[in-house]
PDB file of C-alpha atoms and ligand atoms in Angstrom:
ATOM      1  CA  UNK Z1328       6.551 -54.184  41.875  1.00  0.00           C
ATOM      2  CA  UNK Z1329       7.790 -50.644  41.157  1.00  0.00           C
ATOM      3  CA  UNK Z1330       8.094 -48.972  37.768  1.00  0.00           C
ATOM      4  CA  UNK Z1331      11.859 -49.081  38.131  1.00  0.00           C
ATOM      5  CA  UNK Z1332      13.945 -49.743  35.019  1.00  0.00           C
ATOM      6  CA  UNK Z1333      17.482 -51.140  35.196  1.00  0.00           C
ATOM      7  CA  UNK Z1334      19.734 -50.632  32.183  1.00  0.00           C
ATOM      8  CA  UNK Z1335      23.028 -52.558  31.961  1.00  0.00           C
ATOM      9  CA  UNK Z1336      25.425 -51.118  29.392  1.00  0.00           C
ATOM     10  CA  UNK Z1337      28.616 -52.411  27.807  1.00  0.00           C
ATOM     11  CA  UNK Z1338      31.293 -51.385  25.335  1.00  0.00           C
ATOM     12  CA  UNK Z1339      28.917 -51.651  22.354  1.00  0.00           C
ATOM     13  CA  UNK Z1340      27.108 -48.542  23.628  1.00  0.00           C
ATOM     14  CA  UNK Z1341      30.280 -46.461  23.165  1.00  0.00           C
ATOM     15  CA  UNK Z1342      31.417 -48.104  19.912  1.00  0.00           C
ATOM     16  CA  UNK Z1343      29.769 -45.416  17.757  1.00  0.00           C
ATOM     17  CA  UNK Z1344      31.499 -42.786  19.893  1.00  0.00           C
ATOM     18  CA  UNK Z1345      34.761 -44.192  18.578  1.00  0.00           C
ATOM     19  CA  UNK Z1346      35.795 -46.188  21.664  1.00  0.00           C
ATOM     20  CA  UNK Z1347      36.879 -49.757  20.930  1.00  0.00           C
ATOM     21  CA  UNK Z1348      34.996 -52.756  22.245  1.00  0.00           C
ATOM     22  CA  UNK Z1349      36.828 -55.716  23.761  1.00  0.00           C
ATOM     23  CA  UNK Z1350      35.739 -58.814  21.865  1.00  0.00           C
ATOM     24  CA  UNK Z1351      34.764 -57.605  18.427  1.00  0.00           C
ATOM     25  CA  UNK Z1352      37.090 -58.145  15.485  1.00  0.00           C
ATOM     26  CA  UNK Z1353      40.305 -56.254  16.272  1.00  0.00           C
ATOM     27  CA  UNK Z1354      38.991 -55.302  19.712  1.00  0.00           C
ATOM     28  CA  UNK Z1355      41.066 -54.389  22.743  1.00  0.00           C
ATOM     29  CA  UNK Z1356      41.594 -58.013  23.741  1.00  0.00           C
ATOM     30  CA  UNK Z1357      42.940 -58.751  20.269  1.00  0.00           C
ATOM     31  CA  UNK Z1358      45.544 -55.993  20.744  1.00  0.00           C
ATOM     32  CA  UNK Z1359      46.502 -56.599  24.390  1.00  0.00           C
ATOM     33  CA  UNK Z1360      46.694 -59.665  26.655  1.00  0.00           C
ATOM     34  CA  UNK Z1361      44.110 -59.393  29.461  1.00  0.00           C
ATOM     35  CA  UNK Z1362      46.572 -60.952  31.895  1.00  0.00           C
ATOM     36  CA  UNK Z1363      49.106 -58.203  31.130  1.00  0.00           C
ATOM     37  CA  UNK Z1364      46.893 -55.100  31.350  1.00  0.00           C
ATOM     38  CA  UNK Z1365      43.700 -56.006  33.251  1.00  0.00           C
ATOM     39  CA  UNK Z1366      44.759 -58.126  36.243  1.00  0.00           C
ATOM     40  CA  UNK Z1367      46.421 -57.240  39.590  1.00  0.00           C
ATOM     41  CA  UNK Z1368      49.179 -59.725  38.710  1.00  0.00           C
ATOM     42  CA  UNK Z1369      49.861 -57.951  35.408  1.00  0.00           C
ATOM     43  CA  UNK Z1370      50.031 -54.617  37.233  1.00  0.00           C
ATOM     44  CA  UNK Z1371      52.467 -56.008  39.813  1.00  0.00           C
ATOM     45  CA  UNK Z1372      54.622 -57.441  36.999  1.00  0.00           C
ATOM     46  CA  UNK Z1373      54.729 -54.306  34.842  1.00  0.00           C
ATOM     47  CA  UNK Z1374      52.914 -51.226  36.181  1.00  0.00           C
ATOM     48  CA  UNK Z1375      54.278 -49.036  33.352  1.00  0.00           C
ATOM     49  CA  UNK Z1376      52.639 -51.243  30.690  1.00  0.00           C
ATOM     50  CA  UNK Z1377      49.313 -51.071  32.546  1.00  0.00           C
ATOM     51  CA  UNK Z1378      49.504 -47.287  32.993  1.00  0.00           C
ATOM     52  CA  UNK Z1379      50.366 -46.913  29.291  1.00  0.00           C
ATOM     53  CA  UNK Z1380      47.254 -48.962  28.391  1.00  0.00           C
ATOM     54  CA  UNK Z1381      44.933 -46.896  30.581  1.00  0.00           C
ATOM     55  CA  UNK Z1382      46.614 -43.558  29.760  1.00  0.00           C
ATOM     56  CA  UNK Z1383      45.853 -44.237  26.079  1.00  0.00           C
ATOM     57  CA  UNK Z1384      42.224 -45.188  26.829  1.00  0.00           C
ATOM     58  CA  UNK Z1385      41.807 -42.191  29.195  1.00  0.00           C
ATOM     59  CA  UNK Z1386      43.061 -39.804  26.474  1.00  0.00           C
ATOM     60  CA  UNK Z1387      40.799 -41.400  23.837  1.00  0.00           C
ATOM     61  CA  UNK Z1388      37.771 -41.310  26.144  1.00  0.00           C
ATOM     62  CA  UNK Z1389      38.429 -37.631  26.922  1.00  0.00           C
ATOM     63  CA  UNK Z1390      38.140 -36.857  23.197  1.00  0.00           C
ATOM     64  CA  UNK Z1391      34.990 -38.963  22.639  1.00  0.00           C
ATOM     65  CA  UNK Z1392      31.442 -37.601  22.543  1.00  0.00           C
ATOM     66  CA  UNK Z1393      28.275 -39.353  23.663  1.00  0.00           C
ATOM     67  CA  UNK Z1394      26.168 -40.773  20.830  1.00  0.00           C
ATOM     68  CA  UNK Z1395      22.384 -40.829  20.353  1.00  0.00           C
ATOM     69  CA  UNK Z1396      22.108 -43.925  22.544  1.00  0.00           C
ATOM     70  CA  UNK Z1397      23.727 -42.209  25.555  1.00  0.00           C
ATOM     71  CA  UNK Z1398      21.501 -39.183  24.986  1.00  0.00           C
ATOM     72  CA  UNK Z1399      18.350 -41.323  24.735  1.00  0.00           C
ATOM     73  CA  UNK Z1400      19.193 -43.097  28.015  1.00  0.00           C
ATOM     74  CA  UNK Z1401      19.760 -39.755  29.762  1.00  0.00           C
ATOM     75  CA  UNK Z1402      16.366 -38.619  28.438  1.00  0.00           C
ATOM     76  CA  UNK Z1403      14.778 -41.814  29.793  1.00  0.00           C
ATOM     77  CA  UNK Z1404      16.290 -41.058  33.212  1.00  0.00           C
ATOM     78  CA  UNK Z1405      14.921 -37.508  33.063  1.00  0.00           C
ATOM     79  CA  UNK Z1406      11.418 -38.297  31.798  1.00  0.00           C
ATOM     80  CA  UNK Z1407      10.465 -41.790  33.018  1.00  0.00           C
ATOM     81  CA  UNK Z1408       7.809 -41.780  35.790  1.00  0.00           C
ATOM     82  CA  UNK Z1409       9.870 -44.093  38.000  1.00  0.00           C
ATOM     83  CA  UNK Z1410      13.572 -44.617  38.729  1.00  0.00           C
ATOM     84  CA  UNK Z1411      15.945 -45.522  35.882  1.00  0.00           C
ATOM     85  CA  UNK Z1412      19.173 -47.043  37.171  1.00  0.00           C
ATOM     86  CA  UNK Z1413      22.004 -47.297  34.648  1.00  0.00           C
ATOM     87  CA  UNK Z1414      24.627 -49.876  35.613  1.00  0.00           C
ATOM     88  CA  UNK Z1415      27.575 -49.593  33.274  1.00  0.00           C
ATOM     89  CA  UNK Z1416      30.505 -51.920  32.700  1.00  0.00           C
ATOM     90  CA  UNK Z1417      32.128 -49.063  30.776  1.00  0.00           C
ATOM     91  CA  UNK Z1418      34.878 -46.978  32.309  1.00  0.00           C
ATOM     92  CA  UNK Z1419      34.318 -44.008  29.988  1.00  0.00           C
ATOM     93  CA  UNK Z1420      32.296 -40.977  31.144  1.00  0.00           C
ATOM     94  CA  UNK Z1421      29.882 -40.838  28.192  1.00  0.00           C
ATOM     95  CA  UNK Z1422      26.723 -41.511  30.211  1.00  0.00           C
ATOM     96  CA  UNK Z1423      27.577 -38.481  32.357  1.00  0.00           C
ATOM     97  CA  UNK Z1424      28.605 -36.410  29.334  1.00  0.00           C
ATOM     98  CA  UNK Z1425      25.112 -37.003  27.910  1.00  0.00           C
ATOM     99  CA  UNK Z1426      23.509 -35.792  31.162  1.00  0.00           C
ATOM    100  CA  UNK Z1427      22.924 -39.250  32.614  1.00  0.00           C
ATOM    101  CA  UNK Z1428      23.900 -40.846  35.920  1.00  0.00           C
ATOM    102  CA  UNK Z1429      25.488 -44.301  36.039  1.00  0.00           C
ATOM    103  CA  UNK Z1430      26.813 -46.796  38.557  1.00  0.00           C
ATOM    104  CA  UNK Z1431      30.272 -47.729  37.266  1.00  0.00           C
ATOM    105  CA  UNK Z1432      30.630 -51.356  38.360  1.00  0.00           C
ATOM    106  CA  UNK Z1433      34.049 -51.639  36.674  1.00  0.00           C
ATOM    107  CA  UNK Z1434      35.288 -48.240  37.868  1.00  0.00           C
ATOM    108  CA  UNK Z1435      36.178 -45.153  35.799  1.00  0.00           C
ATOM    109  CA  UNK Z1436      39.164 -44.046  33.723  1.00  0.00           C
ATOM    110  CA  UNK Z1437      38.980 -40.645  35.447  1.00  0.00           C
ATOM    111  CA  UNK Z1438      39.508 -42.262  38.855  1.00  0.00           C
ATOM    112  CA  UNK Z1439      42.837 -42.972  40.583  1.00  0.00           C
ATOM    113  CA  UNK Z1440      43.336 -45.318  43.535  1.00  0.00           C
ATOM    114  CA  UNK Z1441      46.220 -45.857  45.951  1.00  0.00           C
ATOM    115  CA  UNK Z1442      47.050 -49.539  46.415  1.00  0.00           C
ATOM    116  CA  UNK Z1443      48.611 -48.744  49.804  1.00  0.00           C
ATOM    117  CA  UNK Z1444      45.919 -46.680  51.567  1.00  0.00           C
ATOM    118  CA  UNK Z1445      42.792 -46.967  49.318  1.00  0.00           C
ATOM    119  CA  UNK Z1446      42.693 -43.173  48.854  1.00  0.00           C
ATOM    120  CA  UNK Z1447      40.764 -42.166  45.677  1.00  0.00           C
ATOM    121  CA  UNK Z1448      41.148 -38.985  43.647  1.00  0.00           C
ATOM    122  CA  UNK Z1449      40.527 -37.632  40.159  1.00  0.00           C
ATOM    123  CA  UNK Z1450      43.197 -39.182  37.920  1.00  0.00           C
ATOM    124  CA  UNK Z1451      45.546 -36.916  35.959  1.00  0.00           C
ATOM    125  CA  UNK Z1452      45.375 -37.545  32.205  1.00  0.00           C
ATOM    126  CA  UNK Z1453      48.673 -39.439  32.414  1.00  0.00           C
ATOM    127  CA  UNK Z1454      49.512 -41.670  35.362  1.00  0.00           C
ATOM    128  CA  UNK Z1455      52.911 -43.245  36.075  1.00  0.00           C
ATOM    129  CA  UNK Z1456      54.091 -45.955  38.479  1.00  0.00           C
ATOM    130  CA  UNK Z1457      56.175 -43.502  40.557  1.00  0.00           C
ATOM    131  CA  UNK Z1458      53.354 -40.990  41.116  1.00  0.00           C
ATOM    132  CA  UNK Z1459      53.072 -40.499  44.892  1.00  0.00           C
ATOM    133  CA  UNK Z1460      49.651 -40.960  46.487  1.00  0.00           C
ATOM    134  CA  UNK Z1461      48.345 -37.474  47.459  1.00  0.00           C
ATOM    135  CA  UNK Z1462      47.260 -38.882  50.837  1.00  0.00           C
ATOM    136  CA  UNK Z1463      49.985 -41.265  52.019  1.00  0.00           C
ATOM    137  CA  UNK Z1464      52.815 -40.539  49.597  1.00  0.00           C
ATOM    138  CA  UNK Z1465      53.271 -44.208  48.670  1.00  0.00           C
ATOM    139  CA  UNK Z1466      54.308 -44.861  45.073  1.00  0.00           C
ATOM    140  CA  UNK Z1467      51.466 -47.371  44.597  1.00  0.00           C
ATOM    141  CA  UNK Z1468      48.948 -45.511  42.430  1.00  0.00           C
ATOM    142  CA  UNK Z1469      46.746 -47.320  39.898  1.00  0.00           C
ATOM    143  CA  UNK Z1470      43.748 -46.524  37.711  1.00  0.00           C
ATOM    144  CA  UNK Z1471      40.521 -46.907  39.727  1.00  0.00           C
ATOM    145  CA  UNK Z1472      39.207 -49.619  37.404  1.00  0.00           C
ATOM    146  CA  UNK Z1473      38.158 -53.160  38.365  1.00  0.00           C
ATOM    147  CA  UNK Z1474      40.439 -55.874  36.977  1.00  0.00           C
ATOM    148  CA  UNK Z1475      39.717 -59.535  36.397  1.00  0.00           C
ATOM    149  CA  UNK Z1476      39.724 -61.365  39.719  1.00  0.00           C
ATOM    150  CA  UNK Z1477      38.616 -58.242  41.619  1.00  0.00           C
ATOM    151  CA  UNK Z1478      35.147 -57.548  43.042  1.00  0.00           C
ATOM    152  CA  UNK Z1479      33.102 -55.117  40.916  1.00  0.00           C
ATOM    153  CA  UNK Z1480      31.785 -51.991  42.640  1.00  0.00           C
ATOM    154  CA  UNK Z1481      28.214 -51.328  43.864  1.00  0.00           C
ATOM    155  CA  UNK Z1482      27.210 -55.007  43.846  1.00  0.00           C
ATOM    156  CA  UNK Z1483      24.914 -54.804  46.904  1.00  0.00           C
ATOM    157  CA  UNK Z1484      23.111 -51.769  45.515  1.00  0.00           C
ATOM    158  CA  UNK Z1485      22.790 -53.446  42.116  1.00  0.00           C
ATOM    159  CA  UNK Z1486      21.328 -56.598  43.682  1.00  0.00           C
ATOM    160  CA  UNK Z1487      18.724 -54.510  45.497  1.00  0.00           C
ATOM    161  CA  UNK Z1488      17.713 -52.793  42.259  1.00  0.00           C
ATOM    162  CA  UNK Z1489      17.527 -56.080  40.319  1.00  0.00           C
ATOM    163  CA  UNK Z1490      15.222 -57.533  42.985  1.00  0.00           C
ATOM    164  CA  UNK Z1491      12.739 -54.686  42.577  1.00  0.00           C
ATOM    165  CA  UNK Z1492      12.732 -53.645  38.914  1.00  0.00           C
ATOM    166  CA  UNK Z1493       9.872 -54.028  36.410  1.00  0.00           C
ATOM    167  CA  UNK Z1494      12.116 -53.938  33.350  1.00  0.00           C
ATOM    168  CA  UNK Z1495      15.751 -54.977  32.785  1.00  0.00           C
ATOM    169  CA  UNK Z1496      17.518 -53.960  29.578  1.00  0.00           C
ATOM    170  CA  UNK Z1497      21.006 -55.060  28.496  1.00  0.00           C
ATOM    171  CA  UNK Z1498      22.636 -52.825  25.881  1.00  0.00           C
ATOM    172  CA  UNK Z1499      25.865 -53.367  23.931  1.00  0.00           C
ATOM    173  CA  UNK Z1500      27.378 -56.152  25.990  1.00  0.00           C
ATOM    174  CA  UNK Z1501      28.467 -59.611  24.852  1.00  0.00           C
ATOM    175  CA  UNK Z1502      27.310 -61.184  28.125  1.00  0.00           C
ATOM    176  CA  UNK Z1503      30.579 -63.041  28.570  1.00  0.00           C
ATOM    177  CA  UNK Z1504      31.761 -61.499  31.846  1.00  0.00           C
ATOM    178  CA  UNK Z1505      30.140 -62.204  35.213  1.00  0.00           C
ATOM    179  CA  UNK Z1506      28.595 -60.974  37.443  1.00  0.00           C
ATOM    180  CA  UNK Z1507      27.073 -58.579  34.855  1.00  0.00           C
ATOM    181  CA  UNK Z1508      26.130 -61.426  32.504  1.00  0.00           C
ATOM    182  CA  UNK Z1509      24.026 -62.978  35.284  1.00  0.00           C
ATOM    183  CA  UNK Z1510      21.949 -59.857  36.029  1.00  0.00           C
ATOM    184  CA  UNK Z1511      19.230 -60.853  33.530  1.00  0.00           C
ATOM    185  CA  UNK Z1512      18.545 -64.054  35.483  1.00  0.00           C
ATOM    186  CA  UNK Z1513      18.272 -62.100  38.745  1.00  0.00           C
ATOM    187  CA  UNK Z1514      15.833 -59.671  37.118  1.00  0.00           C
ATOM    188  CA  UNK Z1515      13.725 -62.512  35.670  1.00  0.00           C
ATOM    189  CA  UNK Z1516      13.574 -64.201  39.067  1.00  0.00           C
ATOM    190  CA  UNK Z1517      12.163 -60.934  40.411  1.00  0.00           C
ATOM    191  CA  UNK Z1518       9.472 -61.012  37.725  1.00  0.00           C
ATOM    192  CA  UNK Z1519      10.906 -58.253  35.527  1.00  0.00           C
ATOM    193  CA  UNK Z1520      10.411 -57.942  31.790  1.00  0.00           C
ATOM    194  CA  UNK Z1521      13.745 -58.340  29.990  1.00  0.00           C
ATOM    195  CA  UNK Z1522      15.060 -56.976  26.702  1.00  0.00           C
ATOM    196  CA  UNK Z1523      18.462 -57.207  24.990  1.00  0.00           C
ATOM    197  CA  UNK Z1524      19.526 -54.417  22.621  1.00  0.00           C
ATOM    198  CA  UNK Z1525      22.721 -55.359  20.783  1.00  0.00           C
ATOM    199  CA  UNK Z1526      24.374 -55.335  17.369  1.00  0.00           C
ATOM    200  CA  UNK Z1527      24.029 -59.112  17.138  1.00  0.00           C
ATOM    201  CA  UNK Z1528      22.930 -62.142  19.196  1.00  0.00           C
ATOM    202  CA  UNK Z1529      25.066 -62.909  22.255  1.00  0.00           C
ATOM    203  CA  UNK Z1530      25.760 -65.858  24.544  1.00  0.00           C
ATOM    204  CA  UNK Z1531      22.904 -64.718  26.807  1.00  0.00           C
ATOM    205  CA  UNK Z1532      20.331 -63.673  24.174  1.00  0.00           C
ATOM    206  CA  UNK Z1533      18.053 -66.618  24.935  1.00  0.00           C
ATOM    207  CA  UNK Z1534      17.694 -65.421  28.548  1.00  0.00           C
ATOM    208  CA  UNK Z1535      15.780 -62.331  27.372  1.00  0.00           C
ATOM    209  CA  UNK Z1536      12.034 -62.193  26.700  1.00  0.00           C
ATOM    210  CA  UNK Z1537      12.638 -59.623  23.952  1.00  0.00           C
ATOM    211  CA  UNK Z1538      15.619 -58.930  21.691  1.00  0.00           C
ATOM    212  CA  UNK Z1539      16.265 -56.013  19.330  1.00  0.00           C
ATOM    213  CA  UNK Z1540      19.321 -56.165  17.078  1.00  0.00           C
ATOM    214  CA  UNK Z1541      21.003 -53.195  15.420  1.00  0.00           C
ATOM    215  CA  UNK Z1542      23.412 -50.391  16.271  1.00  0.00           C
ATOM    216  CA  UNK Z1543      22.885 -48.719  19.622  1.00  0.00           C
ATOM    217  CA  UNK Z1544      22.412 -45.295  18.052  1.00  0.00           C
ATOM    218  CA  UNK Z1545      19.389 -46.723  16.195  1.00  0.00           C
ATOM    219  CA  UNK Z1546      17.797 -49.304  18.470  1.00  0.00           C
ATOM    220  CA  UNK Z1547      18.198 -47.423  21.780  1.00  0.00           C
ATOM    221  CA  UNK Z1548      16.443 -44.163  20.785  1.00  0.00           C
ATOM    222  CA  UNK Z1549      13.612 -46.232  19.209  1.00  0.00           C
ATOM    223  CA  UNK Z1550      13.297 -48.318  22.391  1.00  0.00           C
ATOM    224  CA  UNK Z1551      13.274 -45.197  24.628  1.00  0.00           C
ATOM    225  CA  UNK Z1552      10.722 -43.457  22.377  1.00  0.00           C
ATOM    226  CA  UNK Z1553       8.473 -46.495  22.717  1.00  0.00           C
ATOM    227  CA  UNK Z1554       8.733 -46.403  26.516  1.00  0.00           C
ATOM    228  CA  UNK Z1555       8.112 -42.659  26.785  1.00  0.00           C
ATOM    229  CA  UNK Z1556       5.201 -42.901  24.365  1.00  0.00           C
TER     230      UNK Z1556
HETATM  231  N1  LIG T 670      25.820 -51.041  18.759  1.00  0.00           N
HETATM  232  C1  LIG T 670      25.380 -52.004  19.600  1.00  0.00           C
HETATM  233  N2  LIG T 670      26.132 -53.058  20.002  1.00  0.00           N
HETATM  234  C2  LIG T 670      27.385 -53.123  19.531  1.00  0.00           C
HETATM  235  C3  LIG T 670      27.929 -52.156  18.646  1.00  0.00           C
HETATM  236  C4  LIG T 670      27.086 -51.074  18.272  1.00  0.00           C
HETATM  237  N3  LIG T 670      27.505 -50.107  17.445  1.00  0.00           N
HETATM  238  N4  LIG T 670      29.201 -52.519  18.346  1.00  0.00           N
HETATM  239  C5  LIG T 670      29.447 -53.665  19.032  1.00  0.00           C
HETATM  240  N5  LIG T 670      28.359 -54.036  19.732  1.00  0.00           N
HETATM  241  C6  LIG T 670      28.191 -55.197  20.614  1.00  0.00           C
HETATM  242  C7  LIG T 670      28.947 -56.429  20.177  1.00  0.00           C
HETATM  243  O1  LIG T 670      28.131 -57.223  19.325  1.00  0.00           O
HETATM  244  C8  LIG T 670      29.200 -57.136  21.513  1.00  0.00           C
HETATM  245  O2  LIG T 670      28.146 -58.029  21.814  1.00  0.00           O
HETATM  246  O3  LIG T 670      28.735 -54.835  21.862  1.00  0.00           O
HETATM  247  C9  LIG T 670      29.210 -55.994  22.533  1.00  0.00           C
HETATM  248  C10 LIG T 670      30.599 -55.688  23.069  1.00  0.00           C
HETATM  249  O4  LIG T 670      31.043 -56.811  23.784  1.00  0.00           O
HETATM  250  P1  LIG T 670      32.472 -56.763  24.519  1.00  0.00           P
HETATM  251  O5  LIG T 670      33.476 -56.217  23.578  1.00  0.00           O
HETATM  252  O6  LIG T 670      32.669 -58.118  25.127  1.00  0.00           O
HETATM  253  O7  LIG T 670      32.279 -55.662  25.673  1.00  0.00           O
HETATM  254  P2  LIG T 670      31.549 -55.840  27.060  1.00  0.00           P
HETATM  255  O8  LIG T 670      30.428 -56.843  26.958  1.00  0.00           O
HETATM  256  O9  LIG T 670      31.205 -54.485  27.550  1.00  0.00           O
HETATM  257  O10 LIG T 670      32.703 -56.456  28.000  1.00  0.00           O
HETATM  258  C11 LIG T 670      32.372 -56.636  29.355  1.00  0.00           C
HETATM  259  O11 LIG T 670      34.624 -57.356  29.813  1.00  0.00           O
HETATM  260  O12 LIG T 670      36.836 -57.125  29.409  1.00  0.00           O
HETATM  261  C12 LIG T 670      35.855 -56.838  30.315  1.00  0.00           C
HETATM  262  O13 LIG T 670      35.863 -55.071  31.839  1.00  0.00           O
HETATM  263  C13 LIG T 670      35.692 -55.352  30.488  1.00  0.00           C
HETATM  264  O14 LIG T 670      33.665 -54.133  30.930  1.00  0.00           O
HETATM  265  C14 LIG T 670      34.268 -55.085  30.067  1.00  0.00           C
HETATM  266  C15 LIG T 670      33.607 -56.449  30.188  1.00  0.00           C
END
């Protein structure tokens, strides 16, 4: 058993930075249909609608600042005696803006991907269906984010970490989307301590040995201070 800590983060971590969550009152999935803006089928049907959705989120994320929770997690990564692996479902860059490092299992708003040749590059602020791929020239560019029905990124690496961590924390996620919602079970099977930090109880709260409820900017710095002594 190592002194490795795995932290899974979700949209609730960035809520106090002004970025909308998905399933809270008035959240993104109340404003847009998932099947229209977050599936390969929706993109094939109307790529302009999908680019508009991600262009708006990319612009909003570019204006957002990390909050005390992002900063506390970056401090944990810097000062903890062992490895701290942040696995984020978020596509914003706020972990990095706070000085942290994260595995983006659902991709990043700042990434662009060519559907024709799999080339990846830094996305311009505004993407459009007719943008040519810088590598192959095909007009098949998309945001490098993972849509429903697609395989999340870094899954093998994440499984390896979950099998060898001493502590698994889930922060600001409703635990309704797999495979992320199943990580706590994998960590428990490996003998890890588990804690959920969230605004309110979730569908997976009972899977955690410990639960702390409140806003991320309050409960996360307290939790990190407790770990760092
Ligand atoms: N502090 C802490 N938690 C908060 C805060 C806050 N200020 N505000 C909201 N939350 C909590 C909510 O209670 C909820 O449990 O954050 C969670 C957000 O849940 P979702 O909106 O479902 O977001 P998330 O769990 O990250 O969604 C997972 O679903 O749609 C896909 O790809 C998308 O990555 C996303 C995935």
